[in-house]
mmCIF file of C-alpha atoms in Angstrom:
data_model
loop_
_atom_site.group_PDB
_atom_site.id
_atom_site.type_symbol
_atom_site.label_atom_id
_atom_site.label_comp_id
_atom_site.label_asym_id
_atom_site.label_seq_id
_atom_site.Cartn_x
_atom_site.Cartn_y
_atom_site.Cartn_z
ATOM 1 C CA MET A 751 88.317 4.350 129.932
ATOM 2 C CA GLY A 752 92.039 4.800 130.360
ATOM 3 C CA VAL A 753 94.462 2.726 132.389
ATOM 4 C CA ALA A 754 96.975 4.133 134.882
ATOM 5 C CA GLY A 755 100.501 4.364 133.506
ATOM 6 C CA ARG A 756 99.427 4.107 129.863
ATOM 7 C CA SER A 757 98.137 6.280 127.041
ATOM 8 C CA GLY A 758 94.688 5.652 125.621
ATOM 9 C CA ILE A 759 95.363 4.995 121.918
ATOM 10 C CA ARG A 760 98.751 4.696 120.214
ATOM 11 C CA ILE A 761 99.067 5.035 116.436
ATOM 12 C CA THR A 762 102.343 3.786 114.944
ATOM 13 C CA ALA A 763 101.440 3.134 111.278
ATOM 14 C CA SER A 764 100.719 5.249 108.197
ATOM 15 C CA GLU A 765 97.371 5.420 106.382
ATOM 16 C CA VAL A 766 95.319 5.162 109.585
ATOM 17 C CA ARG A 767 91.783 6.517 109.967
ATOM 18 C CA LEU A 768 90.510 6.665 113.544
ATOM 19 C CA ASP A 769 86.730 7.243 113.599
ATOM 20 C CA LEU A 770 85.632 7.891 117.177
ATOM 21 C CA ARG A 771 81.952 7.602 116.122
ATOM 22 C CA GLY A 772 80.829 10.294 118.509
ATOM 23 C CA PHE A 773 82.425 8.715 121.588
ATOM 24 C CA SER A 774 85.152 10.140 123.829
ATOM 25 C CA VAL A 775 88.457 8.618 124.834
ATOM 26 C CA VAL A 776 88.397 9.310 128.595
ATOM 27 C CA GLY A 777 91.436 9.286 130.874
ATOM 28 C CA VAL A 778 91.870 8.265 134.504
ATOM 29 C CA THR A 779 94.201 9.309 137.308
ATOM 30 C CA GLY A 780 97.753 8.132 136.651
ATOM 31 C CA ALA A 781 97.280 7.650 132.898
ATOM 32 C CA VAL A 782 99.428 9.499 130.336
ATOM 33 C CA ASP A 783 98.186 10.992 127.019
ATOM 34 C CA GLY A 784 94.855 10.390 125.335
ATOM 35 C CA ILE A 785 96.020 9.656 121.773
ATOM 36 C CA VAL A 786 99.684 9.283 120.834
ATOM 37 C CA VAL A 787 100.981 9.292 117.254
ATOM 38 C CA GLN A 788 104.515 7.941 117.523
ATOM 39 C CA PRO A 789 106.287 5.962 114.771
ATOM 40 C CA PRO A 790 108.925 3.391 115.710
ATOM 41 C CA THR A 791 112.429 4.785 116.127
ATOM 42 C CA GLY A 792 113.956 5.736 112.776
ATOM 43 C CA SER A 793 110.617 5.677 110.925
ATOM 44 C CA THR A 794 108.257 8.346 109.600
ATOM 45 C CA ARG A 795 104.494 8.144 109.218
ATOM 46 C CA ARG A 796 101.949 10.077 107.156
ATOM 47 C CA ASN A 797 98.284 10.344 106.177
ATOM 48 C CA ILE A 798 96.660 9.774 109.553
ATOM 49 C CA ALA A 799 93.115 11.017 110.266
ATOM 50 C CA ILE A 800 91.242 11.309 113.581
ATOM 51 C CA HIS A 801 87.643 12.490 113.555
ATOM 52 C CA ASP A 802 84.200 12.742 115.158
ATOM 53 C CA GLY A 803 84.609 12.389 118.891
ATOM 54 C CA GLY A 804 86.330 13.639 122.015
ATOM 55 C CA VAL A 805 89.461 13.196 124.099
ATOM 56 C CA ALA A 806 88.926 14.161 127.736
ATOM 57 C CA GLY A 807 90.414 14.000 131.188
ATOM 58 C CA TRP A 808 93.914 12.672 130.453
ATOM 59 C CA PRO A 809 96.690 13.749 132.849
ATOM 60 C CA GLY A 810 98.958 14.474 129.885
ATOM 61 C CA ALA A 811 97.976 15.863 126.479
ATOM 62 C CA GLY A 812 94.754 15.039 124.726
ATOM 63 C CA LEU A 813 96.694 14.380 121.509
ATOM 64 C CA ALA A 814 100.490 14.095 121.391
ATOM 65 C CA ALA A 815 101.912 13.606 117.893
ATOM 66 C CA ASN A 816 105.637 13.418 117.217
ATOM 67 C CA THR A 817 106.515 16.710 115.555
ATOM 68 C CA THR A 818 109.516 15.441 113.578
ATOM 69 C CA THR A 819 108.496 11.998 112.281
ATOM 70 C CA VAL A 820 104.782 12.457 111.498
ATOM 71 C CA ASN A 821 103.401 14.410 108.520
ATOM 72 C CA GLY A 822 99.969 14.844 107.011
ATOM 73 C CA LEU A 823 97.808 14.478 110.118
ATOM 74 C CA ARG A 824 94.147 15.457 109.763
ATOM 75 C CA LEU A 825 91.793 16.285 112.654
ATOM 76 C CA GLU A 826 88.087 16.843 112.063
ATOM 77 C CA ARG A 827 85.308 17.466 114.575
ATOM 78 C CA VAL A 828 87.278 16.426 117.653
ATOM 79 C CA THR A 829 86.962 18.101 121.069
ATOM 80 C CA PHE A 830 89.909 18.022 123.487
ATOM 81 C CA SER A 831 88.721 18.915 126.985
ATOM 82 C CA GLY A 832 89.959 18.839 130.552
ATOM 83 C CA ASN A 833 93.341 17.299 129.813
ATOM 84 C CA GLY A 834 96.219 18.017 132.185
ATOM 85 C CA SER A 835 98.608 19.354 129.554
ATOM 86 C CA ASP A 836 97.916 20.650 126.018
ATOM 87 C CA GLY A 837 94.697 19.857 124.238
ATOM 88 C CA ALA A 838 96.446 18.843 121.001
ATOM 89 C CA ARG A 839 100.112 18.992 119.917
ATOM 90 C CA VAL A 840 100.351 18.345 116.196
ATOM 91 C CA PRO A 841 103.169 17.939 113.629
ATOM 92 C CA SER A 842 103.946 19.750 110.376
ATOM 93 C CA ALA A 843 101.337 19.973 107.617
ATOM 94 C CA THR A 844 98.430 19.141 109.911
ATOM 95 C CA ILE A 845 94.916 20.132 108.808
ATOM 96 C CA ILE A 846 92.528 20.873 111.685
ATOM 97 C CA THR A 847 88.847 21.520 110.962
ATOM 98 C CA ASP A 848 85.921 22.140 113.341
ATOM 99 C CA CYS A 849 87.912 21.113 116.411
ATOM 100 C CA HIS A 850 87.744 22.533 119.933
ATOM 101 C CA ALA A 851 90.091 22.718 122.921
ATOM 102 C CA ILE A 852 88.335 23.455 126.204
ATOM 103 C CA GLY A 853 89.717 23.738 129.719
ATOM 104 C CA ASN A 854 93.048 22.007 129.170
ATOM 105 C CA GLY A 855 95.956 22.528 131.573
ATOM 106 C CA GLY A 856 98.386 23.795 128.930
ATOM 107 C CA GLU A 857 97.795 25.287 125.493
ATOM 108 C CA GLY A 858 94.637 24.557 123.562
ATOM 109 C CA PHE A 859 96.323 23.778 120.231
ATOM 110 C CA THR A 860 100.040 23.775 119.427
ATOM 111 C CA THR A 861 100.899 23.394 115.747
ATOM 112 C CA ASN A 862 104.144 22.815 113.939
ATOM 113 C CA GLU A 863 105.128 24.198 110.532
ATOM 114 C CA GLY A 864 102.532 24.626 107.799
ATOM 115 C CA ALA A 865 99.364 23.783 109.705
ATOM 116 C CA VAL A 866 95.935 24.862 108.437
ATOM 117 C CA MET A 867 93.200 25.488 111.017
ATOM 118 C CA THR A 868 89.609 26.271 110.049
ATOM 119 C CA SER A 869 86.607 26.973 112.296
ATOM 120 C CA CYS A 870 88.365 25.884 115.495
ATOM 121 C CA SER A 871 88.026 27.267 119.021
ATOM 122 C CA ALA A 872 90.141 27.346 122.171
ATOM 123 C CA VAL A 873 88.310 28.189 125.391
ATOM 124 C CA GLN A 874 89.548 28.556 128.981
ATOM 125 C CA ASN A 875 92.830 26.724 128.555
ATOM 126 C CA SER A 876 95.480 27.493 131.180
ATOM 127 C CA SER A 877 98.038 28.837 128.701
ATOM 128 C CA THR A 878 97.811 30.097 125.094
ATOM 129 C CA GLY A 879 94.633 29.281 123.234
ATOM 130 C CA ILE A 880 96.117 28.606 119.779
ATOM 131 C CA ASN A 881 99.895 28.507 119.235
ATOM 132 C CA ALA A 882 100.355 28.540 115.451
ATOM 133 C CA GLN A 883 103.908 28.136 114.243
ATOM 134 C CA ILE A 884 105.791 29.051 111.061
ATOM 135 C CA ASN A 885 103.874 29.183 107.752
ATOM 136 C CA SER A 886 100.561 28.189 109.316
ATOM 137 C CA ARG A 887 97.162 29.554 108.293
ATOM 138 C CA LEU A 888 94.139 30.254 110.495
ATOM 139 C CA ASP A 889 90.633 30.889 109.175
ATOM 140 C CA ALA A 890 87.541 31.684 111.269
ATOM 141 C CA CYS A 891 89.111 30.496 114.529
ATOM 142 C CA SER A 892 88.358 31.849 117.999
ATOM 143 C CA ALA A 893 90.013 31.973 121.405
ATOM 144 C CA SER A 894 88.217 32.942 124.596
ATOM 145 C CA GLY A 895 89.180 33.238 128.249
ATOM 146 C CA ASN A 896 92.549 31.507 128.031
ATOM 147 C CA GLY A 897 95.231 32.037 130.684
ATOM 148 C CA GLY A 898 97.804 33.246 128.163
ATOM 149 C CA SER A 899 97.279 35.029 124.861
ATOM 150 C CA GLY A 900 94.431 33.992 122.629
ATOM 151 C CA PHE A 901 96.721 33.472 119.627
ATOM 152 C CA ASN A 902 100.508 33.167 119.602
ATOM 153 C CA LEU A 903 101.806 33.442 116.035
ATOM 154 C CA GLY A 904 105.044 32.193 114.514
ATOM 155 C CA PRO A 905 106.801 33.610 111.419
ATOM 156 C CA SER A 906 104.815 33.975 108.189
ATOM 157 C CA VAL A 907 101.476 33.031 109.728
ATOM 158 C CA ILE A 908 98.303 34.243 108.000
ATOM 159 C CA ALA A 909 95.130 34.684 110.073
ATOM 160 C CA LYS A 910 91.778 35.772 108.676
ATOM 161 C CA ASP A 911 88.391 36.291 110.366
ATOM 162 C CA CYS A 912 89.716 35.201 113.773
ATOM 163 C CA GLN A 913 88.489 36.442 117.164
ATOM 164 C CA SER A 914 90.105 36.605 120.585
ATOM 165 C CA SER A 915 88.451 37.660 123.838
ATOM 166 C CA GLY A 916 89.808 37.768 127.373
ATOM 167 C CA GLY A 917 93.203 36.310 128.191
ATOM 168 C CA LEU A 918 96.483 38.243 128.114
ATOM 169 C CA HIS A 919 97.006 39.584 124.568
ATOM 170 C CA GLY A 920 94.555 38.856 121.788
ATOM 171 C CA PHE A 921 97.186 38.205 119.098
ATOM 172 C CA SER A 922 100.838 38.044 120.135
ATOM 173 C CA THR A 923 104.176 37.345 118.458
ATOM 174 C CA PHE A 924 107.906 38.004 118.525
ATOM 175 C CA ALA A 925 108.117 36.859 114.893
ATOM 176 C CA SER A 926 107.809 38.711 111.570
ATOM 177 C CA GLY A 927 106.128 38.352 108.199
ATOM 178 C CA ILE A 928 102.605 37.948 109.596
ATOM 179 C CA ILE A 929 99.337 38.944 107.883
ATOM 180 C CA LEU A 930 96.152 39.535 109.890
ATOM 181 C CA GLU A 931 92.901 40.361 108.131
ATOM 182 C CA SER A 932 89.464 41.052 109.642
ATOM 183 C CA CYS A 933 90.540 39.854 113.099
ATOM 184 C CA VAL A 934 89.079 41.090 116.404
ATOM 185 C CA ALA A 935 90.606 41.316 119.894
ATOM 186 C CA ALA A 936 88.394 42.274 122.834
ATOM 187 C CA GLY A 937 88.574 42.446 126.608
ATOM 188 C CA CYS A 938 92.225 41.419 126.938
ATOM 189 C CA SER A 939 94.141 42.098 130.147
ATOM 190 C CA GLY A 940 97.116 43.125 127.988
ATOM 191 C CA ASN A 941 97.155 44.458 124.414
ATOM 192 C CA GLY A 942 94.695 43.558 121.704
ATOM 193 C CA PHE A 943 97.438 43.028 119.105
ATOM 194 C CA ASP A 944 100.989 42.758 120.486
ATOM 195 C CA LEU A 945 103.173 42.323 117.403
ATOM 196 C CA ASN A 946 106.779 42.675 116.341
ATOM 197 C CA LEU A 947 107.811 43.711 112.823
ATOM 198 C CA ASN A 948 107.159 43.310 109.085
ATOM 199 C CA THR A 949 103.481 42.655 109.702
ATOM 200 C CA VAL A 950 100.341 43.681 107.787
ATOM 201 C CA LEU A 951 96.984 44.236 109.502
ATOM 202 C CA ARG A 952 93.920 45.028 107.427
ATOM 203 C CA GLY A 953 90.432 45.676 108.740
ATOM 204 C CA CYS A 954 91.200 44.533 112.301
ATOM 205 C CA ILE A 955 89.466 45.745 115.480
ATOM 206 C CA ALA A 956 90.689 46.018 119.083
ATOM 207 C CA TYR A 957 88.455 47.179 121.900
ATOM 208 C CA SER A 958 88.002 47.197 125.672
ATOM 209 C CA CYS A 959 91.520 45.937 126.406
ATOM 210 C CA ASP A 960 93.382 46.943 129.567
ATOM 211 C CA GLY A 961 96.496 47.738 127.532
ATOM 212 C CA THR A 962 96.837 49.240 124.042
ATOM 213 C CA GLY A 963 94.628 48.195 121.166
ATOM 214 C CA PHE A 964 97.495 47.762 118.689
ATOM 215 C CA ARG A 965 101.099 47.702 119.923
ATOM 216 C CA ILE A 966 103.534 47.122 117.059
ATOM 217 C CA ASN A 967 107.271 47.574 116.858
ATOM 218 C CA ARG A 968 108.682 48.207 113.398
ATOM 219 C CA ARG A 969 108.135 48.225 109.627
ATOM 220 C CA SER A 970 104.491 47.196 109.633
ATOM 221 C CA ARG A 971 101.260 48.407 108.018
ATOM 222 C CA LEU A 972 97.890 49.057 109.654
ATOM 223 C CA ILE A 973 95.164 49.596 107.090
ATOM 224 C CA ASP A 974 91.535 50.467 107.913
ATOM 225 C CA CYS A 975 91.774 49.242 111.509
ATOM 226 C CA VAL A 976 89.629 50.383 114.456
ATOM 227 C CA SER A 977 90.766 50.777 118.066
ATOM 228 C CA PHE A 978 88.287 51.913 120.707
ATOM 229 C CA ASN A 979 87.816 52.048 124.470
ATOM 230 C CA ASN A 980 91.219 50.578 125.305
ATOM 231 C CA ILE A 981 92.660 51.695 128.637
ATOM 232 C CA THR A 982 96.273 52.581 127.763
ATOM 233 C CA GLY A 983 95.870 53.791 124.192
ATOM 234 C CA GLY A 984 94.684 53.056 120.685
ATOM 235 C CA ILE A 985 97.752 52.424 118.498
ATOM 236 C CA GLN A 986 101.415 52.485 119.553
ATOM 237 C CA VAL A 987 104.317 51.970 117.132
ATOM 238 C CA ILE A 988 108.078 52.518 117.091
ATOM 239 C CA ASP A 989 109.871 52.931 113.727
ATOM 240 C CA GLY A 990 109.090 52.712 110.030
ATOM 241 C CA ASN A 991 105.392 51.903 110.188
ATOM 242 C CA HIS A 992 102.551 53.028 107.909
ATOM 243 C CA ILE A 993 99.167 53.685 109.523
ATOM 244 C CA THR A 994 96.379 54.630 107.149
ATOM 245 C CA GLY A 995 92.616 54.950 107.301
ATOM 246 C CA CYS A 996 92.360 53.932 110.962
ATOM 247 C CA ILE A 997 89.841 55.065 113.580
ATOM 248 C CA CYS A 998 90.844 55.564 117.222
ATOM 249 C CA THR A 999 88.160 56.624 119.658
ATOM 250 C CA GLY A 1000 87.698 56.568 123.419
ATOM 251 C CA ASN A 1001 91.175 55.215 124.148
ATOM 252 C CA GLY A 1002 92.974 56.270 127.316
ATOM 253 C CA ALA A 1003 90.177 58.646 128.247
ATOM 254 C CA SER A 1004 89.181 56.811 131.424
ATOM 255 C CA THR A 1005 92.597 57.029 133.146
ATOM 256 C CA SER A 1006 94.664 59.852 134.594
ATOM 257 C CA ALA A 1007 97.412 59.006 132.088
ATOM 258 C CA ASN A 1008 95.191 60.323 129.263
ATOM 259 C CA GLY A 1009 96.486 57.769 126.783
ATOM 260 C CA PRO A 1010 96.745 58.664 123.095
ATOM 261 C CA GLY A 1011 94.717 57.551 120.133
ATOM 262 C CA ILE A 1012 97.998 57.104 118.227
ATOM 263 C CA LEU A 1013 101.477 57.154 119.795
ATOM 264 C CA LEU A 1014 104.665 57.330 117.701
ATOM 265 C CA THR A 1015 107.722 56.665 119.856
ATOM 266 C CA GLY A 1016 110.246 56.388 117.011
ATOM 267 C CA THR A 1017 110.998 57.743 113.542
ATOM 268 C CA ASP A 1018 110.123 57.185 109.880
ATOM 269 C CA ASN A 1019 106.451 56.471 110.534
ATOM 270 C CA ARG A 1020 103.662 57.623 108.192
ATOM 271 C CA VAL A 1021 100.219 58.347 109.627
ATOM 272 C CA GLU A 1022 97.604 59.264 107.051
ATOM 273 C CA ALA A 1023 93.830 59.708 106.865
ATOM 274 C CA CYS A 1024 93.094 58.588 110.422
ATOM 275 C CA CYS A 1025 90.260 59.768 112.700
ATOM 276 C CA LEU A 1026 91.085 60.538 116.340
ATOM 277 C CA ASP A 1027 88.265 61.487 118.679
ATOM 278 C CA GLY A 1028 87.428 61.179 122.345
ATOM 279 C CA ASN A 1029 90.815 59.810 123.385
ATOM 280 C CA GLY A 1030 92.933 61.050 126.285
ATOM 281 C CA THR A 1031 95.198 62.724 123.710
ATOM 282 C CA GLY A 1032 94.684 62.598 119.961
ATOM 283 C CA LEU A 1033 98.071 61.946 118.336
ATOM 284 C CA VAL A 1034 101.397 61.963 120.181
ATOM 285 C CA ALA A 1035 104.745 61.934 118.355
ATOM 286 C CA SER A 1036 107.514 61.855 120.958
ATOM 287 C CA ALA A 1037 110.314 61.580 118.370
ATOM 288 C CA ALA A 1038 111.207 63.529 115.226
ATOM 289 C CA GLY A 1039 111.240 62.339 111.638
ATOM 290 C CA ASN A 1040 107.643 61.213 111.076
ATOM 291 C CA PHE A 1041 105.219 62.132 108.277
ATOM 292 C CA ILE A 1042 101.720 62.993 109.525
ATOM 293 C CA ALA A 1043 99.101 63.986 106.961
ATOM 294 C CA ARG A 1044 95.348 64.256 106.282
ATOM 295 C CA ASN A 1045 94.278 63.161 109.769
ATOM 296 C CA THR A 1046 91.459 64.650 111.842
ATOM 297 C CA ALA A 1047 91.187 65.059 115.614
ATOM 298 C CA SER A 1048 88.269 66.173 117.749
ATOM 299 C CA GLY A 1049 87.198 66.116 121.375
ATOM 300 C CA ASN A 1050 90.314 64.524 122.822
ATOM 301 C CA ALA A 1051 90.527 65.208 126.558
ATOM 302 C CA VAL A 1052 93.907 66.959 126.910
ATOM 303 C CA VAL A 1053 94.968 68.099 123.432
ATOM 304 C CA ASN A 1054 94.295 66.899 119.924
ATOM 305 C CA TRP A 1055 97.974 66.957 118.915
ATOM 306 C CA ASN A 1056 101.208 66.620 120.922
ATOM 307 C CA ILE A 1057 104.035 66.519 118.393
ATOM 308 C CA VAL A 1058 107.704 67.348 119.005
ATOM 309 C CA ALA A 1059 109.688 69.484 116.571
ATOM 310 C CA ASN A 1060 111.114 68.264 113.266
ATOM 311 C CA ASN A 1061 108.198 66.136 112.152
ATOM 312 C CA LYS A 1062 106.566 66.700 108.761
ATOM 313 C CA CYS A 1063 103.144 67.929 109.785
ATOM 314 C CA LEU A 1064 100.680 70.804 109.312
ATOM 315 C CA VAL A 1065 97.752 71.156 111.739
ATOM 316 C CA VAL A 1066 94.879 73.507 110.943
ATOM 317 C CA ALA A 1067 91.877 74.483 113.040
ATOM 318 C CA GLY A 1068 88.888 73.593 110.911
ATOM 319 C CA VAL A 1069 86.548 76.365 109.768
ATOM 320 C CA ASN A 1070 82.822 75.846 110.201
ATOM 321 C CA ALA A 1071 80.662 76.221 107.126
ATOM 322 C CA PRO A 1072 77.272 77.944 107.113
ATOM 323 C CA ALA A 1073 74.165 75.886 106.524
ATOM 324 C CA ILE A 1074 74.015 74.241 103.111
ATOM 325 C CA ASN A 1075 70.768 73.462 101.323
ATOM 326 C CA GLY A 1076 71.155 72.843 97.638
ATOM 327 C CA ALA A 1077 73.808 71.955 95.102
ATOM 328 C CA SER A 1078 76.613 74.192 96.396
ATOM 329 C CA GLY A 1079 77.843 76.132 99.409
ATOM 330 C CA GLY A 1080 80.227 75.956 102.328
ATOM 331 C CA VAL A 1081 83.826 77.067 102.700
ATOM 332 C CA SER A 1082 87.246 75.477 102.633
ATOM 333 C CA PRO A 1083 87.752 73.595 105.920
ATOM 334 C CA GLY A 1084 90.737 75.832 106.642
ATOM 335 C CA SER A 1085 93.541 75.069 104.211
ATOM 336 C CA THR A 1086 94.201 74.348 100.565
ATOM 337 C CA ASP A 1087 97.163 72.129 101.469
ATOM 338 C CA PRO A 1088 96.125 68.555 100.573
ATOM 339 C CA ASN A 1089 98.277 67.149 103.397
ATOM 340 C CA ALA A 1090 96.876 69.317 106.192
ATOM 341 C CA ASN A 1091 95.644 67.748 109.420
ATOM 342 C CA TYR A 1092 92.531 69.206 111.005
ATOM 343 C CA SER A 1093 91.213 69.854 114.485
ATOM 344 C CA TYR A 1094 87.472 70.395 114.598
#
């Protein structure tokens, strides 16, 4: 048990391995942080490992490691729960595996530069679930029911196979150079993916969010992503983005605003080979100078296409084919232009 006015465990040396052996370091009223990694003034420390146990109920952070004088921290199979501040604040080059942050009063996990997180979860923390800073990597991590966004991402972060549910935004950043692959955002009160610029998303899904499934500013790529049943809209971008092979269905259809499957508010965007059905509006381009090709739209509530002048776009009403039974038959869907968009 902790002692008022003090932290639970203080690590000041290098080459330390703290095996909790399945037990928890438990705080008391008036105590400080659970585990502190703090070298003496003017010193640096490295190669510290903490594993197999819990850190719970501390008024401060569960784990507070100095972010400038500690390197090479490793956390494995540790649960940080019910602490008054962040679950774990870790320094550069930290490796975090099979760890969990549950019900902490701040963020679940806050990393510094170059962290690697694998199979970790952040649940019902008061602020952001996982705050991953510059050059960090996240694999198979999840965030659920946090007070802020599930994931807040710094520059050049890579996230793969991660899931976010509830909270504000699923994945959020003001930074650039981010790669997201096979990530899912669901049930957010804001946007599923709320991103800035120079970002690549591949095979990601956003659904049942109160905002837009994917809201991205500039110079980014969305490849083979799916956005469905989001309240405000499916995909919204500004300038210089490339959207290809995406599916947007059922977005904006449940509100009087009739939100779009895809909304282009700026110029120099390319939208190609996307499917738009059952949205409030199919595709909206409110600015000129976009290239829109080989997309299909069907059954959108207001119109399938709402595109201002001076965009590069051909829309054709699809032609129905007769029944086909055999090795040949049918008709051209309505155009021989390989870049035509179709309503059907």
